[in-house]
């Protein structure tokens, strides 16, 4: 089945992925491409969106778009920089704003009969983020909405027979602060462009299983699983396509959460996946011995994973494919909108493996965002433990133990982490937090237990709220909850006598400490 497609030209905006996610929410398929790599416009491409940009259209090195390739041929929506670029290139005037617009503004509709305003009130809140403004319109364009500080907040090219419509907005409809932003996009794509809203989880599953079965045929696929939603959904799709010709490894690197290896392996077997559990704890601990620098630890963990994977793969015989849980942000975040080359970053678990083992790569999720992967997981009937599991770093507890890693430090951290996560679930707070965990610090402090002096380890609790992990706020967990967690960790985990709570945001801090 061929789906209608929207091409989003990325000019470097921090919101480009968000535009794509909103389009996908409307069950419309879209792809993000760099502004300077516009593909051939095949019959399935039905509309173009030009994103915002950190550049001003007046900058010498501002993104230059070959917009004549599609102007008048396909419906076009310019967003922020995209709007200003169109206005400037078409003969209008764009200058530095006398009053920079940033934040909430009220959009006043001038032409309520235009279908772009269907089901949108005459005054609605939008989100502005620009230092330039359109001051004069090009010939053939009219303004259809304003704000207090912007006469041309929304403009439109006057329709000419057989020419595709052009709209341009100086606000960001894709952010939630724009109250009717999704309705704007819906009106443009579904009503004005006439796109079919048929990009659904069910259609994706049916088409993916059919395509995977056809592409792979009778050959075998090897895949490493992490217990997370991406690899689990990818493996389930592959299993539906090729059955037990998918062989999965679930490797215990000694840096998983408490009892995670046994629990996740059991859950995978319940799903019917052909999974082999590999206990490689000792190999990883030996590889990490004496290493304190975070980057050295990461490299040691990565190399140990490759060593184990390669050794186990060698026992299997004829394997043709390597399955990966790569998702769309992994692909598009690594594409430079200013450089001539496209470099796809290696998967955090299997970097270097494909070339060495000479395996073909299959990535069933490479066109999906994380929220779409979860929706696919629901449609596949996967258990809740896989779909709504917090993100967990590839190196596991290895980057939550600051300093050298030892089996005893892992034990201490696993026990403390298990108390924290278990209490988050029991209190109903787990689903309100994007990511949570405990950090074992290379610090010891004096304490008193009973009448005895102690000199033991300090741990930090970390819990953040986020939508995509790019930015994060520390979670405002109740004091009573934190007190309860602290008390139980100190009383039950031998080796810890002090608990602190990390109240840093990202940026400037990161979610993980290493």
Short mmCIF file of C-alpha atoms in Angstrom, two decimals:
data_model
loop_
_atom_site.label_atom_id
_atom_site.label_comp_id
_atom_site.label_asym_id
_atom_site.label_seq_id
_atom_site.Cartn_x
_atom_site.Cartn_y
_atom_site.Cartn_z
CA UNK A 1 0.00 0.00 0.00
CA UNK A 2 1.33 3.45 -0.90
CA UNK A 3 0.74 6.19 1.66
CA UNK A 4 0.45 9.89 0.93
CA UNK A 5 3.66 11.53 2.06
CA UNK A 6 4.65 14.93 3.44
CA UNK A 7 8.26 16.08 3.02
CA UNK A 8 9.55 18.28 5.85
CA UNK A 9 12.59 20.31 4.84
CA UNK A 10 14.85 20.65 7.88
CA UNK A 11 16.55 24.04 8.15
CA UNK A 12 18.02 23.23 11.57
CA UNK A 13 15.13 24.09 13.89
CA UNK A 14 14.99 22.50 17.32
CA UNK A 15 11.31 21.86 16.55
CA UNK A 16 11.67 19.99 13.24
CA UNK A 17 11.17 16.56 14.79
CA UNK A 18 8.16 17.92 16.64
CA UNK A 19 6.55 18.98 13.35
CA UNK A 20 6.99 15.42 12.09
CA UNK A 21 5.56 13.94 15.26
CA UNK A 22 2.47 16.16 15.00
CA UNK A 23 1.97 15.20 11.35
CA UNK A 24 2.23 11.53 12.32
CA UNK A 25 -0.35 12.10 15.08
CA UNK A 26 -2.75 12.93 12.28
CA UNK A 27 -2.03 9.47 10.81
CA UNK A 28 -0.22 11.07 7.89
CA UNK A 29 3.18 9.71 6.85
CA UNK A 30 6.06 12.19 6.61
CA UNK A 31 9.81 12.25 6.22
CA UNK A 32 12.41 14.79 7.33
CA UNK A 33 15.12 15.65 4.80
CA UNK A 34 17.84 18.33 4.89
CA UNK A 35 16.89 21.55 3.11
CA UNK A 36 19.75 21.04 0.64
CA UNK A 37 18.91 17.42 -0.23
CA UNK A 38 15.41 17.68 -1.66
CA UNK A 39 14.57 14.27 -3.15
CA UNK A 40 12.89 13.66 -6.47
CA UNK A 41 9.20 14.39 -5.96
CA UNK A 42 7.52 11.07 -6.56
CA UNK A 43 3.75 10.70 -6.97
CA UNK A 44 3.23 9.84 -3.29
CA UNK A 45 4.59 13.24 -2.13
CA UNK A 46 1.52 15.40 -1.59
CA UNK A 47 2.78 18.40 0.43
CA UNK A 48 5.93 20.23 1.57
CA UNK A 49 6.62 21.89 4.93
CA UNK A 50 9.65 24.16 5.42
CA UNK A 51 10.82 24.17 9.05
CA UNK A 52 12.14 26.95 11.23
CA UNK A 53 15.85 27.61 11.67
CA UNK A 54 18.33 29.10 14.16
CA UNK A 55 19.49 31.33 11.28
CA UNK A 56 18.06 34.62 10.15
CA UNK A 57 17.11 34.81 6.47
CA UNK A 58 19.46 37.83 6.39
CA UNK A 59 22.49 35.78 7.46
CA UNK A 60 25.15 35.20 4.84
CA UNK A 61 25.18 31.45 5.57
CA UNK A 62 21.40 31.07 5.96
CA UNK A 63 19.91 27.89 4.45
CA UNK A 64 19.07 28.38 0.78
CA UNK A 65 16.23 26.23 -0.52
CA UNK A 66 15.48 25.28 -4.11
CA UNK A 67 11.82 26.06 -3.47
CA UNK A 68 11.04 26.67 -7.14
CA UNK A 69 11.23 22.89 -7.48
CA UNK A 70 7.84 22.56 -5.81
CA UNK A 71 6.28 26.06 -5.55
CA UNK A 72 2.88 25.98 -7.24
CA UNK A 73 3.21 22.25 -7.92
CA UNK A 74 2.63 20.96 -4.39
CA UNK A 75 0.85 22.54 -1.40
CA UNK A 76 3.42 24.36 0.71
CA UNK A 77 3.52 25.44 4.36
CA UNK A 78 6.35 27.64 5.64
CA UNK A 79 6.90 27.71 9.41
CA UNK A 80 8.76 30.65 11.04
CA UNK A 81 12.07 30.73 9.07
CA UNK A 82 10.20 28.94 6.27
CA UNK A 83 7.64 31.76 6.18
CA UNK A 84 10.25 34.51 6.23
CA UNK A 85 12.35 32.77 3.58
CA UNK A 86 9.39 32.48 1.22
CA UNK A 87 8.41 36.12 1.80
CA UNK A 88 11.95 37.35 1.15
CA UNK A 89 12.59 35.19 -1.90
CA UNK A 90 9.23 36.08 -3.45
CA UNK A 91 9.99 39.83 -3.25
CA UNK A 92 8.83 40.83 0.23
CA UNK A 93 10.90 42.49 2.96
CA UNK A 94 12.14 40.78 6.12
CA UNK A 95 13.97 42.77 8.79
CA UNK A 96 15.06 42.47 12.39
CA UNK A 97 12.00 42.91 14.58
CA UNK A 98 11.74 46.09 16.61
CA UNK A 99 10.30 43.92 19.33
CA UNK A 100 11.45 40.32 19.24
CA UNK A 101 8.54 37.90 19.61
CA UNK A 102 9.21 34.99 21.92
CA UNK A 103 6.60 33.07 23.87
CA UNK A 104 2.82 33.17 23.91
CA UNK A 105 0.87 35.56 21.69
CA UNK A 106 -2.76 35.90 20.60
CA UNK A 107 -3.42 35.24 16.92
CA UNK A 108 -6.31 37.26 15.50
CA UNK A 109 -7.99 35.71 12.46
CA UNK A 110 -8.77 38.15 9.61
CA UNK A 111 -10.25 35.72 7.12
CA UNK A 112 -12.39 33.17 9.02
CA UNK A 113 -13.82 31.73 5.77
CA UNK A 114 -10.43 30.33 4.78
CA UNK A 115 -10.44 26.52 5.35
CA UNK A 116 -7.15 26.82 7.25
CA UNK A 117 -9.25 28.32 10.09
CA UNK A 118 -11.95 25.62 10.24
CA UNK A 119 -12.78 24.85 13.89
CA UNK A 120 -10.36 27.54 15.10
CA UNK A 121 -11.67 30.54 17.11
CA UNK A 122 -11.19 34.11 15.88
CA UNK A 123 -8.60 34.63 18.63
CA UNK A 124 -6.30 31.81 19.70
CA UNK A 125 -3.02 31.42 21.56
CA UNK A 126 0.10 30.65 19.53
CA UNK A 127 3.79 30.27 20.30
CA UNK A 128 6.27 32.70 18.77
CA UNK A 129 10.05 32.31 18.60
CA UNK A 130 11.67 34.67 16.10
CA UNK A 131 13.84 37.77 15.93
CA UNK A 132 12.97 38.68 12.32
CA UNK A 133 9.59 39.74 10.97
CA UNK A 134 7.96 40.07 7.58
CA UNK A 135 7.45 43.82 7.08
CA UNK A 136 6.29 43.90 3.46
CA UNK A 137 4.43 41.17 1.58
CA UNK A 138 5.46 39.93 -1.86
CA UNK A 139 3.13 40.60 -4.75
CA UNK A 140 0.29 38.11 -4.84
CA UNK A 141 0.34 37.43 -1.10
CA UNK A 142 -2.13 38.59 1.57
CA UNK A 143 -2.12 38.49 5.36
CA UNK A 144 -4.85 36.38 6.92
CA UNK A 145 -4.00 36.62 10.64
CA UNK A 146 -2.14 39.03 12.93
CA UNK A 147 -0.80 39.41 16.46
CA UNK A 148 -0.39 42.60 18.48
CA UNK A 149 3.22 42.92 17.34
CA UNK A 150 3.07 41.23 13.94
CA UNK A 151 0.81 42.35 11.10
CA UNK A 152 1.85 39.38 8.98
CA UNK A 153 1.74 36.52 11.50
CA UNK A 154 0.08 34.34 8.87
CA UNK A 155 0.10 34.90 5.12
CA UNK A 156 -1.21 33.17 2.02
CA UNK A 157 -0.47 33.29 -1.67
CA UNK A 158 -3.50 34.25 -3.70
CA UNK A 159 -4.72 31.19 -5.59
CA UNK A 160 -4.23 31.04 -9.33
CA UNK A 161 -5.81 28.38 -11.50
CA UNK A 162 -4.03 25.00 -11.25
CA UNK A 163 -1.47 26.31 -8.75
CA UNK A 164 -1.06 24.52 -5.43
CA UNK A 165 -1.79 26.61 -2.30
CA UNK A 166 0.92 28.33 -0.26
CA UNK A 167 0.56 29.22 3.43
CA UNK A 168 3.17 30.64 5.77
CA UNK A 169 3.06 31.20 9.53
CA UNK A 170 5.49 33.07 11.79
CA UNK A 171 4.40 31.05 14.83
CA UNK A 172 5.00 27.38 15.68
CA UNK A 173 1.82 25.30 15.29
CA UNK A 174 3.71 22.16 16.26
CA UNK A 175 4.28 23.08 19.94
CA UNK A 176 1.61 22.45 22.56
CA UNK A 177 1.67 26.14 23.58
CA UNK A 178 -0.13 26.86 20.29
CA UNK A 179 -3.62 25.98 21.51
CA UNK A 180 -5.02 25.01 18.11
CA UNK A 181 -1.72 24.14 16.44
CA UNK A 182 -2.67 20.56 15.65
CA UNK A 183 -5.95 21.79 14.16
CA UNK A 184 -4.00 24.18 11.89
CA UNK A 185 -1.90 21.27 10.65
CA UNK A 186 -4.96 19.06 10.27
CA UNK A 187 -6.77 21.71 8.24
CA UNK A 188 -3.77 22.22 5.97
CA UNK A 189 -2.96 18.55 5.40
CA UNK A 190 -6.35 16.87 5.46
CA UNK A 191 -8.72 19.55 4.14
CA UNK A 192 -6.60 21.80 1.94
CA UNK A 193 -4.14 19.19 0.66
CA UNK A 194 -6.62 16.30 0.79
CA UNK A 195 -4.16 13.78 2.21
CA UNK A 196 -5.36 10.35 3.36
CA UNK A 197 -5.00 9.73 7.13
CA UNK A 198 -4.08 6.05 6.78
CA UNK A 199 -0.68 5.87 8.53
CA UNK A 200 -1.92 3.75 11.49
CA UNK A 201 -0.27 1.18 13.79
CA UNK A 202 -2.35 -1.58 12.23
CA UNK A 203 -1.37 -0.65 8.68
CA UNK A 204 2.29 -0.35 9.71
CA UNK A 205 2.26 -3.81 11.29
CA UNK A 206 0.60 -5.49 8.30
CA UNK A 207 2.86 -3.81 5.77
CA UNK A 208 6.05 -4.34 7.81
CA UNK A 209 5.42 -8.03 8.41
CA UNK A 210 4.71 -8.57 4.72
CA UNK A 211 7.80 -6.59 3.62
CA UNK A 212 10.10 -8.28 6.16
CA UNK A 213 8.89 -11.73 5.15
CA UNK A 214 9.47 -10.95 1.46
CA UNK A 215 12.89 -9.32 2.00
CA UNK A 216 14.40 -11.87 4.40
CA UNK A 217 12.80 -15.00 2.99
CA UNK A 218 14.16 -18.24 4.48
CA UNK A 219 17.35 -16.60 5.82
CA UNK A 220 18.13 -16.19 9.52
CA UNK A 221 18.31 -12.97 11.53
CA UNK A 222 20.35 -12.45 14.70
CA UNK A 223 19.36 -9.70 17.12
CA UNK A 224 20.46 -8.52 20.56
CA UNK A 225 17.65 -7.53 22.92
CA UNK A 226 17.90 -5.02 25.75
CA UNK A 227 14.56 -5.38 27.49
CA UNK A 228 13.50 -1.96 26.23
CA UNK A 229 10.57 -1.08 24.02
CA UNK A 230 12.52 -0.49 20.77
CA UNK A 231 14.33 -3.82 20.55
CA UNK A 232 11.28 -5.72 21.86
CA UNK A 233 8.87 -4.25 19.29
CA UNK A 234 11.41 -4.74 16.48
CA UNK A 235 11.94 -8.37 17.48
CA UNK A 236 8.19 -9.01 17.71
CA UNK A 237 7.65 -7.70 14.18
CA UNK A 238 10.51 -9.84 12.88
CA UNK A 239 9.16 -12.89 14.70
CA UNK A 240 5.72 -12.40 13.13
CA UNK A 241 7.44 -12.26 9.73
CA UNK A 242 9.98 -15.11 9.96
CA UNK A 243 9.18 -17.06 13.14
CA UNK A 244 12.07 -18.88 14.81
CA UNK A 245 14.44 -17.89 12.00
CA UNK A 246 14.87 -14.86 14.27
CA UNK A 247 17.44 -15.76 16.91
CA UNK A 248 17.79 -13.32 19.80
CA UNK A 249 20.50 -12.84 22.40
CA UNK A 250 19.78 -11.31 25.78
CA UNK A 251 23.16 -10.70 27.37
CA UNK A 252 23.63 -10.27 31.11
CA UNK A 253 26.53 -7.83 31.35
CA UNK A 254 26.37 -7.72 35.14
CA UNK A 255 25.15 -4.13 34.93
CA UNK A 256 21.40 -4.74 34.70
CA UNK A 257 18.89 -3.90 37.43
CA UNK A 258 18.19 -6.36 40.22
CA UNK A 259 16.76 -9.67 38.89
CA UNK A 260 16.27 -8.04 35.48
CA UNK A 261 18.04 -10.77 33.53
CA UNK A 262 15.82 -13.54 34.85
CA UNK A 263 12.56 -11.54 34.75
CA UNK A 264 13.02 -10.14 31.23
CA UNK A 265 14.21 -13.47 29.82
CA UNK A 266 11.09 -15.16 31.23
CA UNK A 267 8.88 -12.44 29.69
CA UNK A 268 10.55 -12.87 26.30
CA UNK A 269 9.92 -16.61 26.38
CA UNK A 270 6.27 -15.92 27.26
CA UNK A 271 6.06 -13.84 24.08
CA UNK A 272 7.24 -16.86 22.12
CA UNK A 273 10.51 -15.28 20.99
CA UNK A 274 13.48 -17.53 20.24
CA UNK A 275 15.77 -15.96 22.88
CA UNK A 276 19.02 -17.24 24.34
CA UNK A 277 20.09 -15.83 27.68
CA UNK A 278 23.85 -15.37 28.00
CA UNK A 279 25.46 -14.86 31.40
CA UNK A 280 28.59 -12.81 30.66
CA UNK A 281 28.89 -10.94 33.97
CA UNK A 282 32.39 -12.09 34.78
CA UNK A 283 33.74 -11.14 31.35
CA UNK A 284 32.37 -7.61 31.70
CA UNK A 285 33.69 -7.18 35.26
CA UNK A 286 37.17 -8.29 34.16
CA UNK A 287 37.04 -5.88 31.20
CA UNK A 288 36.12 -3.01 33.53
CA UNK A 289 38.67 -3.76 36.23
CA UNK A 290 40.77 -0.72 37.13
CA UNK A 291 38.88 1.68 34.84
CA UNK A 292 37.45 4.89 36.35
CA UNK A 293 37.17 7.29 33.41
CA UNK A 294 33.58 7.30 32.03
CA UNK A 295 34.63 7.11 28.39
CA UNK A 296 37.04 4.25 29.07
CA UNK A 297 34.27 2.39 30.86
CA UNK A 298 31.88 2.92 27.96
CA UNK A 299 34.46 1.66 25.47
CA UNK A 300 35.24 -1.36 27.65
CA UNK A 301 31.55 -2.23 27.92
CA UNK A 302 31.09 -1.83 24.16
CA UNK A 303 34.10 -4.01 23.37
CA UNK A 304 33.05 -6.67 25.86
CA UNK A 305 29.60 -6.75 24.26
CA UNK A 306 31.12 -7.26 20.82
CA UNK A 307 33.41 -10.01 22.14
CA UNK A 308 30.50 -11.89 23.69
CA UNK A 309 28.18 -11.32 20.74
CA UNK A 310 30.78 -12.48 18.25
CA UNK A 311 31.66 -15.59 20.24
CA UNK A 312 28.03 -16.63 20.60
CA UNK A 313 27.19 -15.79 16.99
CA UNK A 314 30.04 -18.03 15.87
CA UNK A 315 28.24 -21.02 17.38
CA UNK A 316 25.12 -20.52 15.26
CA UNK A 317 26.39 -21.20 11.77
CA UNK A 318 24.57 -19.61 8.83
CA UNK A 319 23.30 -16.14 9.81
CA UNK A 320 22.59 -13.57 7.06
CA UNK A 321 21.02 -10.59 8.84
CA UNK A 322 21.56 -8.47 11.92
CA UNK A 323 18.39 -6.99 13.42
CA UNK A 324 18.54 -3.60 15.13
CA UNK A 325 16.03 -1.48 17.04
CA UNK A 326 17.08 1.77 15.36
CA UNK A 327 14.30 4.39 15.44
CA UNK A 328 13.77 7.53 13.37
CA UNK A 329 15.52 10.03 15.72
CA UNK A 330 18.65 7.79 15.54
CA UNK A 331 18.58 8.35 11.78
CA UNK A 332 17.67 12.01 11.42
CA UNK A 333 19.61 13.41 14.40
CA UNK A 334 22.82 12.34 12.70
CA UNK A 335 22.05 14.10 9.42
CA UNK A 336 23.81 17.46 9.15
CA UNK A 337 21.65 20.07 7.44
CA UNK A 338 24.74 22.07 6.56
CA UNK A 339 27.24 19.41 5.54
CA UNK A 340 27.52 17.45 2.29
CA UNK A 341 27.52 14.02 3.88
CA UNK A 342 25.01 11.92 5.76
CA UNK A 343 26.41 9.88 8.63
CA UNK A 344 24.18 7.47 10.53
CA UNK A 345 25.37 6.99 14.10
CA UNK A 346 26.10 3.42 15.16
CA UNK A 347 23.75 1.64 17.53
CA UNK A 348 24.94 1.95 21.10
CA UNK A 349 25.11 -1.82 21.55
CA UNK A 350 26.41 -3.10 18.24
CA UNK A 351 28.70 -0.46 16.81
CA UNK A 352 31.25 -2.17 14.58
CA UNK A 353 29.48 -5.51 14.47
CA UNK A 354 27.81 -5.43 11.05
CA UNK A 355 30.99 -4.76 9.08
CA UNK A 356 33.01 -7.33 11.01
CA UNK A 357 30.44 -10.11 10.73
CA UNK A 358 29.46 -9.15 7.17
CA UNK A 359 25.76 -9.24 7.99
CA UNK A 360 23.00 -7.38 6.19
CA UNK A 361 21.11 -4.93 8.40
CA UNK A 362 17.36 -5.01 9.01
CA UNK A 363 15.81 -2.14 11.01
CA UNK A 364 12.01 -2.56 11.21
CA UNK A 365 11.50 0.66 13.21
CA UNK A 366 13.83 3.07 11.45
CA UNK A 367 10.92 5.28 10.29
CA UNK A 368 9.18 5.49 13.69
CA UNK A 369 9.37 7.93 16.59
CA UNK A 370 9.42 6.58 20.16
CA UNK A 371 5.75 7.37 20.78
CA UNK A 372 4.85 5.53 17.56
CA UNK A 373 6.93 2.52 18.66
CA UNK A 374 4.87 2.40 21.86
CA UNK A 375 1.63 2.55 19.88
CA UNK A 376 2.86 -0.30 17.69
CA UNK A 377 3.70 -2.23 20.87
CA UNK A 378 0.16 -1.75 22.15
CA UNK A 379 -1.27 -2.88 18.80
CA UNK A 380 0.95 -5.98 18.96
CA UNK A 381 -0.41 -6.78 22.43
CA UNK A 382 2.94 -6.51 24.22
CA UNK A 383 2.93 -6.46 28.04
CA UNK A 384 3.01 -3.12 29.84
CA UNK A 385 6.47 -3.86 31.30
CA UNK A 386 8.01 -3.49 27.82
CA UNK A 387 5.97 -0.58 26.50
CA UNK A 388 6.21 1.86 29.40
CA UNK A 389 9.58 0.93 30.81
CA UNK A 390 11.72 3.95 31.60
CA UNK A 391 14.68 4.54 29.25
CA UNK A 392 17.72 2.64 30.50
CA UNK A 393 21.22 3.43 29.22
CA UNK A 394 23.03 0.93 27.03
CA UNK A 395 25.99 0.70 29.46
CA UNK A 396 23.46 0.09 32.25
CA UNK A 397 24.57 0.64 35.82
CA UNK A 398 28.11 1.02 34.50
CA UNK A 399 27.51 4.76 34.10
CA UNK A 400 25.60 5.03 37.38
CA UNK A 401 28.56 3.81 39.41
CA UNK A 402 31.00 6.70 39.47
CA UNK A 403 34.57 5.45 39.55
CA UNK A 404 35.72 1.85 39.24
CA UNK A 405 33.08 -0.86 38.90
CA UNK A 406 33.17 -3.91 41.19
CA UNK A 407 30.61 -6.69 41.80
CA UNK A 408 30.07 -5.37 45.35
CA UNK A 409 29.30 -1.84 44.09
CA UNK A 410 26.88 -3.32 41.56
CA UNK A 411 25.13 -5.23 44.37
CA UNK A 412 24.79 -2.10 46.50
CA UNK A 413 23.42 -0.05 43.60
CA UNK A 414 21.03 -2.77 42.46
CA UNK A 415 19.51 -3.00 45.94
CA UNK A 416 19.09 0.78 46.29
CA UNK A 417 17.76 1.16 42.75
CA UNK A 418 15.24 -1.64 43.28
CA UNK A 419 13.83 0.10 46.36
CA UNK A 420 13.50 3.42 44.49
CA UNK A 421 11.83 1.96 41.37
CA UNK A 422 9.56 -0.38 43.35
CA UNK A 423 8.30 2.52 45.48
CA UNK A 424 7.76 4.70 42.40
CA UNK A 425 5.53 1.99 40.96
CA UNK A 426 3.68 1.35 44.23
CA UNK A 427 2.97 5.05 44.75
CA UNK A 428 1.67 5.59 41.19
CA UNK A 429 4.53 7.98 40.43
CA UNK A 430 6.39 5.77 37.94
CA UNK A 431 4.27 6.80 34.97
CA UNK A 432 4.67 10.50 35.86
CA UNK A 433 8.47 10.28 35.57
CA UNK A 434 10.37 10.05 32.27
CA UNK A 435 13.41 8.33 33.76
CA UNK A 436 14.56 7.43 37.27
CA UNK A 437 17.48 5.67 38.86
CA UNK A 438 20.06 5.75 41.62
CA UNK A 439 23.67 6.91 41.28
CA UNK A 440 26.41 5.43 43.47
CA UNK A 441 28.85 8.23 44.24
CA UNK A 442 32.60 7.83 44.83
CA UNK A 443 32.04 9.49 48.19
CA UNK A 444 31.83 8.12 51.72
CA UNK A 445 30.32 9.95 54.63
CA UNK A 446 30.18 9.64 58.40
CA UNK A 447 26.93 8.42 59.90
CA UNK A 448 25.53 6.94 63.09
CA UNK A 449 23.57 3.69 63.25
CA UNK A 450 22.54 2.74 66.76
CA UNK A 451 25.45 3.80 68.92
CA UNK A 452 28.03 3.04 66.26
CA UNK A 453 29.85 5.39 63.93
CA UNK A 454 29.63 4.43 60.25
CA UNK A 455 31.67 5.54 57.26
CA UNK A 456 29.81 4.34 54.17
CA UNK A 457 28.63 5.17 50.66
CA UNK A 458 26.43 8.02 49.44
CA UNK A 459 23.82 7.55 46.70
CA UNK A 460 21.90 10.17 44.71
CA UNK A 461 18.34 9.65 43.56
CA UNK A 462 17.67 10.95 40.04
CA UNK A 463 14.19 11.41 38.56
CA UNK A 464 13.38 13.67 35.62
CA UNK A 465 10.33 14.76 33.66
CA UNK A 466 10.70 15.06 29.90
CA UNK A 467 8.95 14.38 26.61
CA UNK A 468 11.92 13.24 24.52
CA UNK A 469 15.02 13.31 26.74
CA UNK A 470 16.50 16.28 24.86
CA UNK A 471 15.64 18.57 27.77
CA UNK A 472 14.53 17.55 31.24
CA UNK A 473 13.27 19.01 34.50
CA UNK A 474 13.95 17.34 37.83
CA UNK A 475 10.75 15.67 39.03
CA UNK A 476 9.03 17.35 41.97
CA UNK A 477 8.51 14.13 43.93
CA UNK A 478 6.70 14.54 47.28
CA UNK A 479 8.93 15.08 50.31
CA UNK A 480 7.18 12.26 52.16
CA UNK A 481 7.92 9.88 49.30
CA UNK A 482 11.61 10.86 49.18
CA UNK A 483 11.87 10.50 52.96
CA UNK A 484 10.36 7.01 52.76
CA UNK A 485 12.76 5.96 49.98
CA UNK A 486 15.77 7.36 51.85
CA UNK A 487 14.82 5.62 55.08
CA UNK A 488 14.34 2.23 53.44
CA UNK A 489 17.59 2.41 51.45
CA UNK A 490 19.64 3.35 54.51
CA UNK A 491 17.97 0.73 56.71
CA UNK A 492 18.03 -2.16 54.22
CA UNK A 493 21.07 -1.69 51.96
CA UNK A 494 24.28 -2.52 53.74
CA UNK A 495 26.97 -0.07 52.67
CA UNK A 496 24.84 3.10 52.32
CA UNK A 497 24.32 5.66 55.09
CA UNK A 498 23.30 8.79 53.16
CA UNK A 499 20.82 9.55 50.36
CA UNK A 500 20.62 12.84 48.40
CA UNK A 501 18.26 14.01 45.62
CA UNK A 502 19.53 15.50 42.35
CA UNK A 503 17.63 18.71 41.49
CA UNK A 504 19.56 19.62 38.32
CA UNK A 505 17.87 20.33 34.99
CA UNK A 506 19.07 19.35 31.52
CA UNK A 507 20.69 21.53 30.35
CA UNK A 508 23.09 22.42 31.91
CA UNK A 509 23.32 18.99 33.59
CA UNK A 510 22.68 15.69 31.82
CA UNK A 511 20.16 13.05 32.89
CA UNK A 512 22.85 10.48 33.58
CA UNK A 513 25.88 11.46 35.62
CA UNK A 514 28.36 9.86 33.21
#
